[in-house]
Short mmCIF file of N, CA and C in Angstrom, two decimals:
data_model
loop_
_atom_site.label_atom_id
_atom_site.label_comp_id
_atom_site.label_asym_id
_atom_site.label_seq_id
_atom_site.Cartn_x
_atom_site.Cartn_y
_atom_site.Cartn_z
N MET B 211 -13.01 -6.70 1.33
CA MET B 211 -12.31 -7.62 2.19
C MET B 211 -12.20 -8.97 1.47
N TYR B 212 -11.06 -9.60 1.65
CA TYR B 212 -10.81 -10.89 1.02
C TYR B 212 -11.59 -12.01 1.72
N THR B 213 -11.91 -13.04 0.94
CA THR B 213 -12.42 -14.26 1.54
C THR B 213 -11.23 -14.96 2.22
N GLU B 214 -11.52 -15.96 3.02
CA GLU B 214 -10.44 -16.71 3.67
C GLU B 214 -9.52 -17.35 2.64
N ALA B 215 -10.09 -17.87 1.56
CA ALA B 215 -9.28 -18.51 0.51
C ALA B 215 -8.40 -17.48 -0.19
N GLU B 216 -8.95 -16.30 -0.51
CA GLU B 216 -8.15 -15.24 -1.16
C GLU B 216 -7.03 -14.77 -0.24
N LEU B 217 -7.34 -14.62 1.03
CA LEU B 217 -6.33 -14.21 2.00
C LEU B 217 -5.21 -15.24 2.07
N ALA B 218 -5.58 -16.51 2.16
CA ALA B 218 -4.56 -17.58 2.26
C ALA B 218 -3.69 -17.61 1.00
N GLU B 219 -4.29 -17.44 -0.15
CA GLU B 219 -3.53 -17.44 -1.42
C GLU B 219 -2.59 -16.25 -1.48
N THR B 220 -3.05 -15.10 -1.06
CA THR B 220 -2.23 -13.89 -1.08
C THR B 220 -1.07 -14.00 -0.10
N VAL B 221 -1.34 -14.46 1.10
CA VAL B 221 -0.29 -14.63 2.11
C VAL B 221 0.73 -15.65 1.63
N ALA B 222 0.27 -16.73 1.03
CA ALA B 222 1.21 -17.74 0.51
C ALA B 222 2.14 -17.13 -0.54
N ALA B 223 1.61 -16.28 -1.41
CA ALA B 223 2.45 -15.63 -2.43
C ALA B 223 3.44 -14.67 -1.78
N LEU B 224 2.99 -13.94 -0.77
CA LEU B 224 3.88 -12.99 -0.09
C LEU B 224 4.99 -13.70 0.69
N GLN B 225 4.75 -14.94 1.07
CA GLN B 225 5.75 -15.70 1.82
C GLN B 225 6.50 -16.70 0.96
N ASN B 226 6.26 -16.67 -0.34
CA ASN B 226 6.93 -17.59 -1.25
C ASN B 226 8.44 -17.40 -1.17
N PRO B 227 9.22 -18.48 -1.13
CA PRO B 227 10.68 -18.33 -1.05
C PRO B 227 11.31 -17.74 -2.31
N ASN B 228 10.58 -17.71 -3.40
CA ASN B 228 11.07 -17.19 -4.67
C ASN B 228 10.77 -15.69 -4.78
N PRO B 229 11.80 -14.82 -4.77
CA PRO B 229 11.55 -13.37 -4.81
C PRO B 229 10.66 -12.91 -5.96
N PRO B 230 10.79 -13.44 -7.19
CA PRO B 230 9.88 -12.98 -8.24
C PRO B 230 8.40 -13.25 -7.94
N GLU B 231 8.12 -14.31 -7.20
CA GLU B 231 6.74 -14.59 -6.81
C GLU B 231 6.24 -13.57 -5.80
N ARG B 232 7.09 -13.23 -4.82
CA ARG B 232 6.70 -12.20 -3.83
C ARG B 232 6.50 -10.87 -4.55
N ALA B 233 7.41 -10.56 -5.46
CA ALA B 233 7.32 -9.29 -6.20
C ALA B 233 6.06 -9.24 -7.05
N ALA B 234 5.70 -10.34 -7.69
CA ALA B 234 4.49 -10.36 -8.53
C ALA B 234 3.25 -10.04 -7.70
N MET B 235 3.15 -10.62 -6.51
CA MET B 235 1.99 -10.34 -5.67
C MET B 235 2.01 -8.90 -5.19
N LEU B 236 3.19 -8.40 -4.83
CA LEU B 236 3.29 -7.01 -4.38
C LEU B 236 2.90 -6.05 -5.50
N LYS B 237 3.33 -6.32 -6.72
CA LYS B 237 2.97 -5.45 -7.84
C LYS B 237 1.46 -5.44 -8.06
N ALA B 238 0.83 -6.61 -7.92
CA ALA B 238 -0.63 -6.67 -8.06
C ALA B 238 -1.32 -5.88 -6.96
N LEU B 239 -0.83 -6.02 -5.73
CA LEU B 239 -1.43 -5.29 -4.61
C LEU B 239 -1.18 -3.79 -4.70
N TRP B 240 -0.07 -3.40 -5.30
CA TRP B 240 0.21 -1.97 -5.49
C TRP B 240 -0.82 -1.39 -6.45
N ALA B 241 -1.12 -2.12 -7.52
CA ALA B 241 -2.09 -1.64 -8.51
C ALA B 241 -3.52 -1.73 -7.98
N TRP B 242 -3.81 -2.80 -7.23
CA TRP B 242 -5.16 -3.05 -6.73
C TRP B 242 -5.10 -3.35 -5.23
N PRO B 243 -5.04 -2.32 -4.40
CA PRO B 243 -4.96 -2.56 -2.95
C PRO B 243 -6.12 -3.43 -2.46
N SER B 244 -5.80 -4.30 -1.53
CA SER B 244 -6.79 -5.25 -1.01
C SER B 244 -7.81 -4.60 -0.09
N GLN B 245 -7.39 -3.55 0.60
CA GLN B 245 -8.20 -2.90 1.63
C GLN B 245 -8.61 -3.90 2.71
N ASP B 246 -7.71 -4.82 3.01
CA ASP B 246 -7.96 -5.84 4.02
C ASP B 246 -6.84 -5.74 5.07
N ASP B 247 -7.20 -5.26 6.26
CA ASP B 247 -6.22 -5.06 7.32
C ASP B 247 -5.48 -6.33 7.72
N ARG B 248 -6.04 -7.49 7.44
CA ARG B 248 -5.38 -8.73 7.81
C ARG B 248 -4.08 -8.95 7.04
N LEU B 249 -3.90 -8.26 5.93
CA LEU B 249 -2.67 -8.40 5.14
C LEU B 249 -1.53 -7.53 5.67
N LEU B 250 -1.85 -6.48 6.41
CA LEU B 250 -0.81 -5.53 6.83
C LEU B 250 0.35 -6.16 7.59
N PRO B 251 0.14 -7.09 8.50
CA PRO B 251 1.31 -7.69 9.18
C PRO B 251 2.24 -8.41 8.21
N TYR B 252 1.69 -9.05 7.20
CA TYR B 252 2.51 -9.76 6.22
C TYR B 252 3.28 -8.77 5.34
N LEU B 253 2.62 -7.67 4.99
CA LEU B 253 3.28 -6.64 4.20
C LEU B 253 4.39 -5.97 5.01
N ARG B 254 4.10 -5.67 6.26
CA ARG B 254 5.13 -5.06 7.12
C ARG B 254 6.33 -5.98 7.29
N GLY B 255 6.08 -7.28 7.33
CA GLY B 255 7.17 -8.24 7.44
C GLY B 255 8.12 -8.18 6.26
N LEU B 256 7.64 -7.73 5.12
CA LEU B 256 8.49 -7.63 3.92
C LEU B 256 9.31 -6.34 3.89
N LEU B 257 9.12 -5.46 4.85
CA LEU B 257 9.91 -4.22 4.88
C LEU B 257 11.38 -4.47 5.19
N ASN B 258 11.73 -5.70 5.54
CA ASN B 258 13.12 -6.07 5.78
C ASN B 258 13.68 -6.96 4.68
N ASP B 259 12.90 -7.21 3.65
CA ASP B 259 13.29 -8.13 2.58
C ASP B 259 14.12 -7.40 1.53
N THR B 260 15.40 -7.67 1.52
CA THR B 260 16.31 -6.97 0.61
C THR B 260 16.57 -7.76 -0.68
N ALA B 261 15.78 -8.80 -0.94
CA ALA B 261 15.95 -9.57 -2.18
C ALA B 261 15.71 -8.66 -3.39
N PRO B 262 16.44 -8.90 -4.47
CA PRO B 262 16.26 -8.08 -5.66
C PRO B 262 14.96 -8.41 -6.37
N CYS B 263 14.42 -7.42 -7.06
CA CYS B 263 13.22 -7.63 -7.86
C CYS B 263 13.20 -6.62 -9.01
N ILE B 264 12.29 -6.83 -9.92
CA ILE B 264 12.11 -5.95 -11.07
C ILE B 264 10.69 -5.42 -11.01
N PHE B 265 10.53 -4.13 -11.30
CA PHE B 265 9.19 -3.56 -11.33
C PHE B 265 9.20 -2.29 -12.17
N GLY B 266 8.03 -1.81 -12.48
CA GLY B 266 7.85 -0.51 -13.12
C GLY B 266 7.95 -0.54 -14.63
N SER B 267 7.60 0.59 -15.18
CA SER B 267 7.72 0.82 -16.61
C SER B 267 8.11 2.28 -16.77
N PRO B 268 9.32 2.55 -17.21
CA PRO B 268 10.33 1.58 -17.65
C PRO B 268 10.82 0.72 -16.48
N MET B 269 11.38 -0.42 -16.85
CA MET B 269 11.81 -1.42 -15.87
C MET B 269 12.84 -0.84 -14.91
N ARG B 270 12.64 -1.16 -13.62
CA ARG B 270 13.55 -0.75 -12.54
C ARG B 270 13.97 -1.99 -11.77
N PHE B 271 15.17 -1.90 -11.20
CA PHE B 271 15.70 -2.95 -10.35
C PHE B 271 15.77 -2.39 -8.94
N GLY B 272 15.26 -3.14 -7.98
CA GLY B 272 15.25 -2.67 -6.60
C GLY B 272 15.10 -3.82 -5.64
N GLU B 273 14.67 -3.49 -4.44
CA GLU B 273 14.49 -4.47 -3.38
C GLU B 273 13.01 -4.74 -3.17
N ILE B 274 12.72 -5.95 -2.72
CA ILE B 274 11.34 -6.31 -2.36
C ILE B 274 10.78 -5.30 -1.37
N ARG B 275 11.60 -4.85 -0.42
CA ARG B 275 11.08 -3.95 0.62
C ARG B 275 10.61 -2.62 0.06
N TRP B 276 11.19 -2.17 -1.05
CA TRP B 276 10.73 -0.95 -1.70
C TRP B 276 9.29 -1.16 -2.18
N LEU B 277 9.05 -2.30 -2.82
CA LEU B 277 7.70 -2.62 -3.27
C LEU B 277 6.75 -2.74 -2.09
N ALA B 278 7.18 -3.41 -1.02
CA ALA B 278 6.33 -3.57 0.16
C ALA B 278 5.92 -2.21 0.73
N ALA B 279 6.84 -1.28 0.79
CA ALA B 279 6.52 0.06 1.29
C ALA B 279 5.48 0.73 0.40
N GLN B 280 5.63 0.58 -0.91
CA GLN B 280 4.67 1.18 -1.85
C GLN B 280 3.28 0.57 -1.66
N VAL B 281 3.24 -0.74 -1.42
CA VAL B 281 1.95 -1.43 -1.24
C VAL B 281 1.28 -0.99 0.07
N ILE B 282 2.05 -0.90 1.13
CA ILE B 282 1.48 -0.46 2.40
C ILE B 282 0.90 0.94 2.24
N PHE B 283 1.64 1.82 1.57
CA PHE B 283 1.15 3.17 1.35
C PHE B 283 -0.11 3.17 0.47
N ALA B 284 -0.13 2.32 -0.55
CA ALA B 284 -1.31 2.22 -1.41
C ALA B 284 -2.53 1.75 -0.61
N GLU B 285 -2.28 0.83 0.33
CA GLU B 285 -3.37 0.38 1.21
C GLU B 285 -3.90 1.54 2.06
N PHE B 286 -2.98 2.32 2.63
CA PHE B 286 -3.40 3.46 3.45
C PHE B 286 -4.16 4.47 2.59
N LYS B 287 -3.63 4.74 1.42
CA LYS B 287 -4.23 5.73 0.53
C LYS B 287 -5.64 5.29 0.09
N ALA B 288 -5.80 4.01 -0.22
CA ALA B 288 -7.10 3.50 -0.66
C ALA B 288 -8.16 3.67 0.41
N ARG B 289 -7.74 3.65 1.68
CA ARG B 289 -8.67 3.80 2.80
C ARG B 289 -8.65 5.21 3.37
N GLN B 290 -7.91 6.10 2.71
CA GLN B 290 -7.77 7.49 3.13
C GLN B 290 -7.28 7.60 4.56
N ARG B 291 -6.37 6.70 4.92
CA ARG B 291 -5.74 6.75 6.24
C ARG B 291 -4.51 7.65 6.13
N LYS B 292 -4.43 8.61 6.98
CA LYS B 292 -3.32 9.57 6.94
C LYS B 292 -2.12 9.03 7.72
N GLU B 293 -1.64 7.88 7.28
CA GLU B 293 -0.46 7.26 7.88
C GLU B 293 0.67 7.32 6.86
N SER B 294 1.88 7.36 7.35
CA SER B 294 3.02 7.40 6.45
C SER B 294 3.81 6.11 6.54
N VAL B 295 4.64 5.91 5.54
CA VAL B 295 5.53 4.76 5.49
C VAL B 295 6.94 5.31 5.37
N TRP B 296 7.84 4.81 6.20
CA TRP B 296 9.21 5.30 6.28
C TRP B 296 10.13 4.11 6.11
N LEU B 297 11.06 4.19 5.18
CA LEU B 297 12.00 3.10 4.95
C LEU B 297 13.39 3.70 4.80
N GLU B 298 14.26 3.42 5.77
CA GLU B 298 15.62 3.98 5.75
C GLU B 298 16.59 3.06 5.03
N ASP B 299 17.59 3.68 4.43
CA ASP B 299 18.66 2.95 3.75
C ASP B 299 18.14 1.96 2.72
N ALA B 300 17.11 2.35 2.01
CA ALA B 300 16.57 1.51 0.94
C ALA B 300 17.37 1.78 -0.34
N VAL B 301 17.61 0.72 -1.08
CA VAL B 301 18.28 0.90 -2.37
C VAL B 301 17.36 1.69 -3.28
N ARG B 302 17.90 2.75 -3.86
CA ARG B 302 17.13 3.54 -4.82
C ARG B 302 16.95 2.71 -6.08
N PRO B 303 15.72 2.53 -6.56
CA PRO B 303 15.52 1.74 -7.78
C PRO B 303 16.35 2.30 -8.94
N LEU B 304 16.90 1.38 -9.71
CA LEU B 304 17.80 1.72 -10.81
C LEU B 304 17.26 1.20 -12.13
N ASN B 305 17.50 1.95 -13.19
CA ASN B 305 17.17 1.40 -14.50
C ASN B 305 18.35 0.56 -14.98
N GLY B 306 18.19 -0.12 -16.08
CA GLY B 306 19.23 -1.02 -16.58
C GLY B 306 20.54 -0.32 -16.87
N ASP B 307 20.49 0.88 -17.46
CA ASP B 307 21.72 1.61 -17.78
C ASP B 307 22.47 2.01 -16.51
N GLU B 308 21.74 2.47 -15.50
CA GLU B 308 22.38 2.84 -14.23
C GLU B 308 23.04 1.63 -13.58
N LEU B 309 22.33 0.51 -13.61
CA LEU B 309 22.86 -0.71 -13.01
C LEU B 309 24.09 -1.20 -13.76
N THR B 310 24.05 -1.16 -15.07
CA THR B 310 25.20 -1.57 -15.89
C THR B 310 26.41 -0.68 -15.60
N ALA B 311 26.19 0.61 -15.50
CA ALA B 311 27.29 1.55 -15.22
C ALA B 311 27.89 1.29 -13.83
N LEU B 312 27.06 1.07 -12.84
CA LEU B 312 27.56 0.77 -11.50
C LEU B 312 28.36 -0.54 -11.49
N ALA B 313 27.85 -1.53 -12.21
CA ALA B 313 28.56 -2.81 -12.29
C ALA B 313 29.92 -2.62 -12.96
N ALA B 314 29.97 -1.86 -14.04
CA ALA B 314 31.24 -1.63 -14.74
C ALA B 314 32.23 -0.93 -13.85
N SER B 315 31.79 0.07 -13.10
CA SER B 315 32.73 0.79 -12.23
C SER B 315 33.19 -0.05 -11.05
N ALA B 316 32.43 -1.11 -10.72
CA ALA B 316 32.84 -2.01 -9.64
C ALA B 316 33.60 -3.23 -10.18
N GLY B 317 33.79 -3.27 -11.51
CA GLY B 317 34.51 -4.39 -12.10
C GLY B 317 33.69 -5.66 -12.20
N ILE B 318 32.37 -5.54 -12.26
CA ILE B 318 31.48 -6.70 -12.34
C ILE B 318 31.01 -6.84 -13.78
N ASP B 319 31.21 -8.03 -14.36
CA ASP B 319 30.73 -8.30 -15.72
C ASP B 319 29.21 -8.26 -15.73
N CYS B 320 28.66 -7.54 -16.69
CA CYS B 320 27.21 -7.41 -16.76
C CYS B 320 26.81 -7.04 -18.18
N ASP B 321 25.90 -7.83 -18.75
CA ASP B 321 25.33 -7.45 -20.04
C ASP B 321 23.89 -6.99 -19.79
N SER B 322 23.13 -6.82 -20.84
CA SER B 322 21.78 -6.27 -20.67
C SER B 322 20.70 -7.32 -20.44
N SER B 323 21.09 -8.59 -20.28
CA SER B 323 20.09 -9.63 -20.02
C SER B 323 19.60 -9.54 -18.57
N LEU B 324 18.36 -9.94 -18.35
CA LEU B 324 17.80 -9.87 -17.00
C LEU B 324 18.59 -10.69 -15.99
N PRO B 325 18.99 -11.92 -16.31
CA PRO B 325 19.78 -12.68 -15.32
C PRO B 325 21.09 -11.98 -14.97
N SER B 326 21.74 -11.40 -15.96
CA SER B 326 23.00 -10.71 -15.71
C SER B 326 22.79 -9.46 -14.86
N LEU B 327 21.75 -8.70 -15.17
CA LEU B 327 21.45 -7.49 -14.40
C LEU B 327 21.08 -7.82 -12.96
N LEU B 328 20.28 -8.87 -12.76
CA LEU B 328 19.92 -9.27 -11.39
C LEU B 328 21.14 -9.78 -10.62
N ALA B 329 22.02 -10.52 -11.30
CA ALA B 329 23.24 -10.99 -10.65
C ALA B 329 24.12 -9.80 -10.27
N ALA B 330 24.22 -8.81 -11.15
CA ALA B 330 25.02 -7.62 -10.85
C ALA B 330 24.41 -6.86 -9.67
N PHE B 331 23.08 -6.71 -9.66
CA PHE B 331 22.41 -6.04 -8.55
C PHE B 331 22.75 -6.75 -7.23
N THR B 332 22.64 -8.08 -7.24
CA THR B 332 22.91 -8.87 -6.04
C THR B 332 24.34 -8.67 -5.57
N GLU B 333 25.29 -8.71 -6.49
CA GLU B 333 26.70 -8.54 -6.11
C GLU B 333 26.99 -7.11 -5.63
N LEU B 334 26.44 -6.13 -6.31
CA LEU B 334 26.62 -4.74 -5.88
C LEU B 334 26.00 -4.53 -4.49
N HIS B 335 24.87 -5.15 -4.26
CA HIS B 335 24.22 -5.05 -2.95
C HIS B 335 25.11 -5.67 -1.88
N ARG B 336 25.66 -6.85 -2.19
CA ARG B 336 26.54 -7.53 -1.24
C ARG B 336 27.75 -6.66 -0.89
N GLN B 337 28.23 -5.90 -1.87
CA GLN B 337 29.40 -5.04 -1.67
C GLN B 337 29.02 -3.65 -1.16
N ASN B 338 27.75 -3.42 -0.87
CA ASN B 338 27.27 -2.09 -0.44
C ASN B 338 27.62 -1.01 -1.45
N GLN B 339 27.47 -1.32 -2.73
CA GLN B 339 27.81 -0.38 -3.80
C GLN B 339 26.58 0.20 -4.49
N LEU B 340 25.41 -0.03 -3.93
CA LEU B 340 24.19 0.51 -4.53
C LEU B 340 23.77 1.78 -3.80
N PRO B 341 23.28 2.78 -4.54
CA PRO B 341 22.84 4.02 -3.88
C PRO B 341 21.61 3.77 -3.02
N THR B 342 21.63 4.33 -1.83
CA THR B 342 20.49 4.18 -0.93
C THR B 342 19.85 5.53 -0.65
N THR B 343 18.64 5.46 -0.16
CA THR B 343 17.89 6.66 0.16
C THR B 343 16.92 6.34 1.28
N THR B 344 16.34 7.37 1.84
CA THR B 344 15.23 7.19 2.78
C THR B 344 13.95 7.43 2.01
N LEU B 345 13.09 6.45 2.03
CA LEU B 345 11.81 6.54 1.35
C LEU B 345 10.77 6.96 2.37
N GLU B 346 10.12 8.07 2.11
CA GLU B 346 9.04 8.53 2.98
C GLU B 346 7.81 8.76 2.13
N LEU B 347 6.76 8.02 2.42
CA LEU B 347 5.50 8.13 1.68
C LEU B 347 4.43 8.59 2.65
N ARG B 348 3.74 9.68 2.31
CA ARG B 348 2.67 10.17 3.18
C ARG B 348 1.67 10.97 2.37
N LEU B 349 0.45 11.00 2.89
CA LEU B 349 -0.63 11.77 2.24
C LEU B 349 -0.48 13.24 2.58
#
């Protein structure tokens, strides 16, 4: 369980207005679940966050809410709770080549730089041109 200071720091990162900051905290929690139930309401709040982010190896482009769902499931799994996480109409994470191809077919200029790829993701998302899926995570 987190101390009050650790909890406050983690919540502040999850509520940061900058998506890369929220994503960084989510990636850390995915790798090292907190096992602190006090974080769950903040994580659940991010299940509606469609801001773009980068994660994984190889690198993937997706939504903050995809990461939030993975973190909630990691929390459940770490505590052996047989709960599932369901996320409808989530953008399927894309690698750089997939994102570049989608941008080209939509007539969006995009090179292989991170700013260009994130801008293309944002524009494709705005145009509803990104592939979506239902994410279901369960033990």
